[in-house]
CSV table of C-alpha atoms in Angstrom, one decimal:
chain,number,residue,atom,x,y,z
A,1224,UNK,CA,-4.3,13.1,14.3
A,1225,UNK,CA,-3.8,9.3,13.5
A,1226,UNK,CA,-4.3,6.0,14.9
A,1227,UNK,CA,-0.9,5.7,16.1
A,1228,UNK,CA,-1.2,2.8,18.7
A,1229,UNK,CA,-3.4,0.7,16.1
A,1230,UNK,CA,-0.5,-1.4,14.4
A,1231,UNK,CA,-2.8,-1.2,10.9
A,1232,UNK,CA,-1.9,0.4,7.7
A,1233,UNK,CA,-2.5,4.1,8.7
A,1234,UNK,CA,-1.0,3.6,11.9
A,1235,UNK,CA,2.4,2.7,10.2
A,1236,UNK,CA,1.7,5.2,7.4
A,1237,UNK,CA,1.4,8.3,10.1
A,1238,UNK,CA,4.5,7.1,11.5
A,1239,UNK,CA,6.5,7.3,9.0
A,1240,UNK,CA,5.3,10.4,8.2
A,1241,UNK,CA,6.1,11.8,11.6
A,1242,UNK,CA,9.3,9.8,12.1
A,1243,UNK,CA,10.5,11.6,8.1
A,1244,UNK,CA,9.7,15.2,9.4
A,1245,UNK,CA,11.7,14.8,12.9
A,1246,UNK,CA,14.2,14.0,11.6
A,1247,UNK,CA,14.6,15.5,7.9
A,1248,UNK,CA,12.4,18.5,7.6
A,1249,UNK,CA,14.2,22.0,6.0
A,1250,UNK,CA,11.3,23.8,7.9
A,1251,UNK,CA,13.0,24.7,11.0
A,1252,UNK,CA,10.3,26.7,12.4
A,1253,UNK,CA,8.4,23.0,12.5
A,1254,UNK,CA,8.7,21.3,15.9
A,1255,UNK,CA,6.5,18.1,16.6
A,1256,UNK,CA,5.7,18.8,20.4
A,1257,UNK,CA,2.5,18.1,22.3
A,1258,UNK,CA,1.2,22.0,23.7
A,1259,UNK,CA,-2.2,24.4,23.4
A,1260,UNK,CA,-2.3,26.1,20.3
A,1261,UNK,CA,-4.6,28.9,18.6
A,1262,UNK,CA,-6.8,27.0,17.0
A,1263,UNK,CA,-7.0,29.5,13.9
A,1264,UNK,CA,-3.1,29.0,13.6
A,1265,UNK,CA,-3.9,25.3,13.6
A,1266,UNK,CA,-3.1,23.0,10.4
A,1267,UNK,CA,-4.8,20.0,11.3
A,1268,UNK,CA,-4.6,16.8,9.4
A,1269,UNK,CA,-7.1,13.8,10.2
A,1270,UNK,CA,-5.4,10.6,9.2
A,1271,UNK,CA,-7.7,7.9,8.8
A,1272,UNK,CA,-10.7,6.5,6.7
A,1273,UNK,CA,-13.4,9.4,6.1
A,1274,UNK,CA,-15.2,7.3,8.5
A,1275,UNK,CA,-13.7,8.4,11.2
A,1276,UNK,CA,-14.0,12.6,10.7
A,1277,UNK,CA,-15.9,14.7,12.3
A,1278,UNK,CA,-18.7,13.7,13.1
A,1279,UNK,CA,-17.0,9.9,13.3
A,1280,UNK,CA,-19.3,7.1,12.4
A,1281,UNK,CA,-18.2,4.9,15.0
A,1282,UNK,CA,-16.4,5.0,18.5
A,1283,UNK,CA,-13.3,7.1,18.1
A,1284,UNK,CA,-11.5,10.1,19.2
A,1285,UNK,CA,-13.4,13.0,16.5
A,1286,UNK,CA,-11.0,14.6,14.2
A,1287,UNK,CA,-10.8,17.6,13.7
A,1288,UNK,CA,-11.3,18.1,17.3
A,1289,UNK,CA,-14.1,20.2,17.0
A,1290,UNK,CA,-17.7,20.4,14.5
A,1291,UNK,CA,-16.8,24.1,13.0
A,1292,UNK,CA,-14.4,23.3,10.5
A,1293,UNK,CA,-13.6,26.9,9.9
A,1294,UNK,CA,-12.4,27.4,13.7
A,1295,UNK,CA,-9.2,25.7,12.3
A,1296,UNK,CA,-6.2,27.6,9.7
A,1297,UNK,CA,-7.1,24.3,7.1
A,1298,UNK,CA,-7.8,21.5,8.2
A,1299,UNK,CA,-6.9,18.4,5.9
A,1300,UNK,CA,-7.9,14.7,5.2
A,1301,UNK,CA,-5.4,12.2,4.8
A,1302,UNK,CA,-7.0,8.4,3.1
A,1303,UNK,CA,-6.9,6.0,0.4
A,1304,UNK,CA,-9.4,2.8,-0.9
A,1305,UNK,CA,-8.6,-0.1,-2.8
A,1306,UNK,CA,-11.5,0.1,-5.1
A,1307,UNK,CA,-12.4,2.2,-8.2
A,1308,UNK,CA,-14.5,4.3,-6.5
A,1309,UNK,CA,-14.8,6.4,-3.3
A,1310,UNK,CA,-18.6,5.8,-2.0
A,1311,UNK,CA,-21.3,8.8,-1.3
A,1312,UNK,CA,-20.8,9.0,2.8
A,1313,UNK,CA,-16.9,9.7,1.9
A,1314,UNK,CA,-17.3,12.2,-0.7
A,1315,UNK,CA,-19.3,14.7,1.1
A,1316,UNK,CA,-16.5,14.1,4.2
A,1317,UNK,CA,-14.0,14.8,1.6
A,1318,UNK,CA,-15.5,18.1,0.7
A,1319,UNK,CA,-15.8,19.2,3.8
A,1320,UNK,CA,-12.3,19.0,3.9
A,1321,UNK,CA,-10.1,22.2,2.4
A,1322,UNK,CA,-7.5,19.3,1.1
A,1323,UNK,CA,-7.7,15.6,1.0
A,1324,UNK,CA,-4.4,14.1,0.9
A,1325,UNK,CA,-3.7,11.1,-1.4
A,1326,UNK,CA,-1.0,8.9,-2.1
A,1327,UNK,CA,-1.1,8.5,-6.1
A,1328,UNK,CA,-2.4,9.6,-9.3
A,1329,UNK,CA,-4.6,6.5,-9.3
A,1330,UNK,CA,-6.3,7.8,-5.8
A,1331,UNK,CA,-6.8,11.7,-7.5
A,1332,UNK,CA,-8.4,10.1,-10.3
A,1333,UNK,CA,-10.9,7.9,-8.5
A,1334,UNK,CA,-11.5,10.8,-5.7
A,1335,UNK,CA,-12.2,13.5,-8.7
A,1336,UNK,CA,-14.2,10.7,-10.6
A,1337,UNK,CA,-16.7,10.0,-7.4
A,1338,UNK,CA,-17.1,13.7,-6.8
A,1339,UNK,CA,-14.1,15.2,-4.7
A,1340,UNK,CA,-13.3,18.4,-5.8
A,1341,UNK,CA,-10.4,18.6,-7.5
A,1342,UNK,CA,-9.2,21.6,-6.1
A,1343,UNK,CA,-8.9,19.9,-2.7
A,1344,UNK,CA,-7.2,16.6,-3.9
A,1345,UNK,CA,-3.4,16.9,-3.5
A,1346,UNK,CA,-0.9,13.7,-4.1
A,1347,UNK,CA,1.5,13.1,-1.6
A,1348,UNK,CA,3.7,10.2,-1.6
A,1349,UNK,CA,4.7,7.5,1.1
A,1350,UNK,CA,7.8,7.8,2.4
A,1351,UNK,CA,9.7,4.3,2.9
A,1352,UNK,CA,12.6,4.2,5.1
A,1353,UNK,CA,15.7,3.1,2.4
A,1354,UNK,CA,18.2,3.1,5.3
A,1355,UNK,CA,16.4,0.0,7.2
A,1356,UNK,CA,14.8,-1.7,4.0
A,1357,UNK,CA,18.5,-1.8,3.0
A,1358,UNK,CA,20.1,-5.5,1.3
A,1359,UNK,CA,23.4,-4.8,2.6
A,1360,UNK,CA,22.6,-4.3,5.8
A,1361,UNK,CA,21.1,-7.9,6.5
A,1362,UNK,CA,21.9,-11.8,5.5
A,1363,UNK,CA,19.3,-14.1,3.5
A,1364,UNK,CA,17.8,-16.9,6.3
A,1365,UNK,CA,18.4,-19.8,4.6
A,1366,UNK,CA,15.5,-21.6,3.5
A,1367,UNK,CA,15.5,-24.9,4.0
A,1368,UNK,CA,16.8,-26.9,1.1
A,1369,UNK,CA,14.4,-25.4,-1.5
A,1370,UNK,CA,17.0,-23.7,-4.2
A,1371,UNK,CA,14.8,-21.0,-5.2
A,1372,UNK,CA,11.4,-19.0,-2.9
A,1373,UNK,CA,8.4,-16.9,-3.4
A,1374,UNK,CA,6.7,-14.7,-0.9
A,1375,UNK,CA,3.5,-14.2,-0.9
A,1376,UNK,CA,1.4,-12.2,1.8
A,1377,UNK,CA,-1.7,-11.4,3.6
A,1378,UNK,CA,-4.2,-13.7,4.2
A,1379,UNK,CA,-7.2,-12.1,2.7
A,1380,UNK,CA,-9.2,-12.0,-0.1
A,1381,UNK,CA,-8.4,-8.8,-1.5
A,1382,UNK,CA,-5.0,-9.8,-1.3
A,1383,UNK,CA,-5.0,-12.1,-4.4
A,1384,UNK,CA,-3.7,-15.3,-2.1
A,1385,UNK,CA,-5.9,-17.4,-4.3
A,1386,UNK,CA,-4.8,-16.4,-7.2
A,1387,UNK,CA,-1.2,-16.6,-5.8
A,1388,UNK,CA,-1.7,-20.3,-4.9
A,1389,UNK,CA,-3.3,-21.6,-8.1
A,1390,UNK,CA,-0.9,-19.9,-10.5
A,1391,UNK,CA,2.2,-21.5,-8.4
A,1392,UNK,CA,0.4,-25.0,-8.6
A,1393,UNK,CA,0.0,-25.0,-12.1
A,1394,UNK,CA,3.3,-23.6,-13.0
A,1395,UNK,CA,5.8,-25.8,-10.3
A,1396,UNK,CA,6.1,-28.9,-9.5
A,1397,UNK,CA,8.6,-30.7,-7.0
A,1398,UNK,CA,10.8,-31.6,-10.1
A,1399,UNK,CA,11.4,-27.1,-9.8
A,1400,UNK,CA,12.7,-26.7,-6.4
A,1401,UNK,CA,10.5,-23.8,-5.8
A,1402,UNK,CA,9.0,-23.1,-2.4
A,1403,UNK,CA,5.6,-20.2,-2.0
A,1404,UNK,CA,6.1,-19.0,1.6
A,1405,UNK,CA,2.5,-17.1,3.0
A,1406,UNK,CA,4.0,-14.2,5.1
A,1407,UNK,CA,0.8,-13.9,7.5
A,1408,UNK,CA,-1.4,-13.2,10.0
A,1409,UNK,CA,-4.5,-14.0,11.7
A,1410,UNK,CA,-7.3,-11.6,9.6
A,1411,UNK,CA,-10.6,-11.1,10.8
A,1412,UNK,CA,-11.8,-14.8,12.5
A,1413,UNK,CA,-10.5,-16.3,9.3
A,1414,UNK,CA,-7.7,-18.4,10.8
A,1415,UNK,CA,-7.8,-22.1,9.1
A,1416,UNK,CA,-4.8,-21.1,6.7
A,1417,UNK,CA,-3.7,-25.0,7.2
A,1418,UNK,CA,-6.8,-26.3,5.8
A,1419,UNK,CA,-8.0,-23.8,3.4
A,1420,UNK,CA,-4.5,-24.6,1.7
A,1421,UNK,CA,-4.8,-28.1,1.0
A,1422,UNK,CA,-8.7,-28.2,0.2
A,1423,UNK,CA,-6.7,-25.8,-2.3
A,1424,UNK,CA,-4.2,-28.2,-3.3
A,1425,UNK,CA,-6.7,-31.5,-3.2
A,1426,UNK,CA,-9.0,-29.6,-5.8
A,1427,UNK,CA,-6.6,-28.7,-8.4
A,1428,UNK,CA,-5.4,-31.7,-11.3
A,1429,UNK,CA,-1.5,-31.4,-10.0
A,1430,UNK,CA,0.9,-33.7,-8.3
A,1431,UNK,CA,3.0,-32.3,-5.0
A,1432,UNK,CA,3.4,-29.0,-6.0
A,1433,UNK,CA,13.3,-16.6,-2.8
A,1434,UNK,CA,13.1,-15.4,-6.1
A,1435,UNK,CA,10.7,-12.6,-5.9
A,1436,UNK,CA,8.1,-11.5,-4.1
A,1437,UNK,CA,4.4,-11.7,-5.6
A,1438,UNK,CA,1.4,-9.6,-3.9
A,1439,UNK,CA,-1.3,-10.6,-6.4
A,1440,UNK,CA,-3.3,-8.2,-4.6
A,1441,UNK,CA,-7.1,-7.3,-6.5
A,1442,UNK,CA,-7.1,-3.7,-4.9
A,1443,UNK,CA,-4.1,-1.9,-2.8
A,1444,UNK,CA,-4.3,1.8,-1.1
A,1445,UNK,CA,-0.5,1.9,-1.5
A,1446,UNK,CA,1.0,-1.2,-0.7
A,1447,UNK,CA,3.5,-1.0,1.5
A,1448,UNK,CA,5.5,-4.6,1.6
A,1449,UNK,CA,5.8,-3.8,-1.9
A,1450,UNK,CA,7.9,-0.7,-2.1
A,1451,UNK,CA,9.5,-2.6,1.2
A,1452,UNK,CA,10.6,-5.6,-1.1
A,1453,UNK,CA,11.6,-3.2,-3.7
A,1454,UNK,CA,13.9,-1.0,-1.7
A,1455,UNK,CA,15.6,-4.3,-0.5
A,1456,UNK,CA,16.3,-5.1,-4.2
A,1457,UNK,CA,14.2,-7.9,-4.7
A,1458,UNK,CA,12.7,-8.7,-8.0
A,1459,UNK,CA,8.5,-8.3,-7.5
A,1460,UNK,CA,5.4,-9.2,-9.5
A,1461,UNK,CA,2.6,-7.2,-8.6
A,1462,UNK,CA,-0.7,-6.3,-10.2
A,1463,UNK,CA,-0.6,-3.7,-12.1
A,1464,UNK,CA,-3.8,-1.7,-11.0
A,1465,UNK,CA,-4.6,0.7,-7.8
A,1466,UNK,CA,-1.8,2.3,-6.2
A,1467,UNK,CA,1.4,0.4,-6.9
A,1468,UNK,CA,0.6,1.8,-10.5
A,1469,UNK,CA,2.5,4.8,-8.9
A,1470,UNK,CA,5.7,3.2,-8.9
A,1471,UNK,CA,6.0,-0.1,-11.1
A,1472,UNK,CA,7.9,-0.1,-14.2
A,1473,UNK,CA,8.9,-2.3,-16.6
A,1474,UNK,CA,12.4,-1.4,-15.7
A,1475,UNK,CA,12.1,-2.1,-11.8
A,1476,UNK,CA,9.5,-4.9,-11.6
A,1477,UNK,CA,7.0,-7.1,-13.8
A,1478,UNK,CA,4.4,-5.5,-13.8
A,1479,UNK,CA,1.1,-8.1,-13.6
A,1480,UNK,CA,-2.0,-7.3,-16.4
A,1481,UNK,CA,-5.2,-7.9,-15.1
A,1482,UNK,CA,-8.3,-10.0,-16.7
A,1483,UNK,CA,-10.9,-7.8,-16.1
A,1484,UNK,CA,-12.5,-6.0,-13.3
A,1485,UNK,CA,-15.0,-7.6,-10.7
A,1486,UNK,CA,-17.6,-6.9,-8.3
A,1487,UNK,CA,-16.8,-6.8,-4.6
A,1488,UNK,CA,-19.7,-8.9,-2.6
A,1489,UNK,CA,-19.2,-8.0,0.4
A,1490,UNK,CA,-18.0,-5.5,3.5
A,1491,UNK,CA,-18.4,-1.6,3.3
A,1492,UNK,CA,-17.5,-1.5,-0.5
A,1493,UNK,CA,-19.5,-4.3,-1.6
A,1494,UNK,CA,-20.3,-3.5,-5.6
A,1495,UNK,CA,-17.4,-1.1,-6.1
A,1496,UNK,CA,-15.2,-2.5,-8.5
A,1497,UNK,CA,-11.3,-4.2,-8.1
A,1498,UNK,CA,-9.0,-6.2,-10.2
A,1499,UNK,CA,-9.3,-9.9,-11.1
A,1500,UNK,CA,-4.8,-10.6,-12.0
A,1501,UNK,CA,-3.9,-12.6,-15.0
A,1502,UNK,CA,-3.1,-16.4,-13.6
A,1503,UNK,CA,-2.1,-17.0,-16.8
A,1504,UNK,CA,0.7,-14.1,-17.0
A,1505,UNK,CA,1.4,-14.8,-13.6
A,1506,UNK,CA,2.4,-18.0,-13.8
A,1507,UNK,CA,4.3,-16.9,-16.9
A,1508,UNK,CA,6.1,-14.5,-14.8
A,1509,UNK,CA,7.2,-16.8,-12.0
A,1510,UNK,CA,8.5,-18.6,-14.8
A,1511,UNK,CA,10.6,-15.7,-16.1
A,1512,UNK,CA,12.1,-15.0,-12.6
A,1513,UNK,CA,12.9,-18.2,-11.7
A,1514,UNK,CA,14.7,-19.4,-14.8
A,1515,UNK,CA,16.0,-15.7,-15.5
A,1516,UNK,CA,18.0,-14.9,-12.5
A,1517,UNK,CA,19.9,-12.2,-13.8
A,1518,UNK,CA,17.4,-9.8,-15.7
A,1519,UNK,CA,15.5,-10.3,-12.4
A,1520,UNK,CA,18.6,-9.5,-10.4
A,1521,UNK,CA,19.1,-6.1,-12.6
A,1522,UNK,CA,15.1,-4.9,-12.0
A,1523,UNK,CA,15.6,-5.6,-8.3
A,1524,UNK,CA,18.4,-3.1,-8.4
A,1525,UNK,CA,16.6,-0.6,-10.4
A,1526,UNK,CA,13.7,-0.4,-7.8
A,1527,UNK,CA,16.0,0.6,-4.9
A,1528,UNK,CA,17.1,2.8,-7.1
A,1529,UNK,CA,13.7,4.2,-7.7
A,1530,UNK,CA,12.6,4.0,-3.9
A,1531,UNK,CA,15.6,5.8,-3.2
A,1532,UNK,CA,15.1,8.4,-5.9
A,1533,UNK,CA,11.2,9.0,-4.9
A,1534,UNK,CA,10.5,7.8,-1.4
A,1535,UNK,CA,13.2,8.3,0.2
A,1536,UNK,CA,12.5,10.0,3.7
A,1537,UNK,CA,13.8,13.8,3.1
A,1538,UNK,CA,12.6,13.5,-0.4
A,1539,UNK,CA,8.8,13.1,0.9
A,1540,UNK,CA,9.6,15.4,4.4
A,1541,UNK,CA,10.2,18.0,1.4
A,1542,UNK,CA,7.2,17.9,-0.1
A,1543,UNK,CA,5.0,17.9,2.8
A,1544,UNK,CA,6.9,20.7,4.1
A,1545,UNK,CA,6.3,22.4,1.0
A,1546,UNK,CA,2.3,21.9,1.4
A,1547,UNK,CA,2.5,23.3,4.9
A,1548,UNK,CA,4.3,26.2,3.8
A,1549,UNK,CA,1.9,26.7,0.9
A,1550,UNK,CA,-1.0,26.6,3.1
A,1551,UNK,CA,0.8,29.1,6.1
A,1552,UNK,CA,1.4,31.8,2.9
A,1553,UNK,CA,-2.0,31.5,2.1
């Protein structure tokens, strides 16, 4: 049960999921079809923020479908934060679970260290479609006359666009021929990018101020455009904290060191803990892939590699096969 029609992160997440068994799964006793089932034959996986299990915390459609937990064969949590924690309300939702589902080592460590048994936490990966997110398969849009670009993304504080802006400031100027390009949307009611922008610019010491892709992010579940960019070979810089620890290298990207850790004021996590990126290193690193096209080049061709290797869609329909199974022996 997921939030399929919601467009968000899990939404995208379950598809994939579902779209990578269909079509890939070994396990050919497994059908994906709508029918009545036994409910004690019934693996069922709620896949969404603990928020929304049984019983939900706001409006939604309750998962599992029912208050006895034990009606169902197992019934399993599927969720991720961006923070170094995982608060109270969630832990004791996660217990209740007989597995919580994460996406990476840094997610079983937090869970375990908040209080998640760790006999219920289980890693499993995101799969990323390789065939689609494929460099062959598509022509570079030609950006204006800027000779060289870097993409940035959402427009939200915990995305590190701040941090983004004022390292590209102080490292370019027009002299570079480097263009920042904010891939965005509307988030929240915050939509004055325009403005926000050049009270930016009109406060930092600089005259007028793709490459890579940089998602300076202070906290991220999994981070999806990442491994995106990465299976389409391009070279990335992105903080190296929270889940994208899972899969950058030194080999495949540049991996971004953080100054320290700070508080989060505000929202449902307010005082857990994120990242604060290096803007110093960052704008070192910009440097580095703009003026070093070809080691840049070679790591973008080592992360499809790795995508292809780890996330590929039979490689992650295997292992959740393999959990199922596990759980059906049991």
């Amino acid at each position: 049960m997921a939030p399929f029609l919601s467009g968000g992160g899990y939404s995208s997440e379950a598809w994939s999921y579902v779209l990578s068994l269909h079509s890939h799964t070994k396990m050919h006793s497994f059908r994906l079809y709508r029918t009545e089932c036994r409910m004690n034959e019934t693996i069922v996986v709620c896949h969404s923020e603990p928020g929304a299990w049984y019983p939900p915390l706001f409006q939604t459609f309750p998962c599992p479908p029912s208050p006895f937990y034990s009606d169902f064969k197992s019934v399993i949590g599927r969720t991720m934060f961006e923070t170094d924690r995982v608060n109270g309300e969630h832990v004791e939702r996660c217990n209740k679970m007989d597995y919580v589902w994460v996406p990476t080592d840094f997610h079983k460590s937090t869970f375990v260290g908040s209080g998640v048994d760790p006999s219920k936490v289980v890693k499993i990966v995101q799969p990323i479609d390789v065939k689609f997110f494929d460099p062959a398969k598509y022509k570079p849009l030609d950006l204006a006359s800027r000779g060289q670009c870097i993409l940035g993304s959402s427009w939200e504080y915990r995305k590190g666009w701040d941090v983004l802006l004022k390292a590209y400031l102080k490292e370019f100027s027009k002299d570079d021929n480097v263009a920042l390009f904010l891939l965005t949307n509307p988030y929240h009611t915050d939509t004055d990018f325009g403005n926000k922008i050049m009270d930016f610019v009109e406060s930092s010491d600089l005259a007028e101020p793709v490459g890579g892709f940089a998602p300076v992010y202070r906290g991220e579940g999994w981070g999806r455009p990442l491994v995106e960019a990465m299976a389409m070979s391009l070279p990335v810089i992105a903080t190296n904290w929270s889940g994208p620890t899972e899969y950058l290298t030194d080999d495949n990207s540049y991996p971004l060191p953080v100054d320290g850790m700070s508080e989060v004021m505000e929202g449902p996590f307010m005082g857990h803990l994120w990242a604060e990126p290096c803007v110093d290193e960052l704008q070192n690193l910009m440097r580095r892939v703009m003026d070093h096209r070809n080691a840049a080049t070679a790591k973008g061709r080592k992360a499809r590699e790795d995508m292809i290797r780890r996330f590929s869609p039979e490689i992650v329909a295997d292992i959740v096969t393999e959990q199922i199974e596990n759980i059906l022996r049991q």
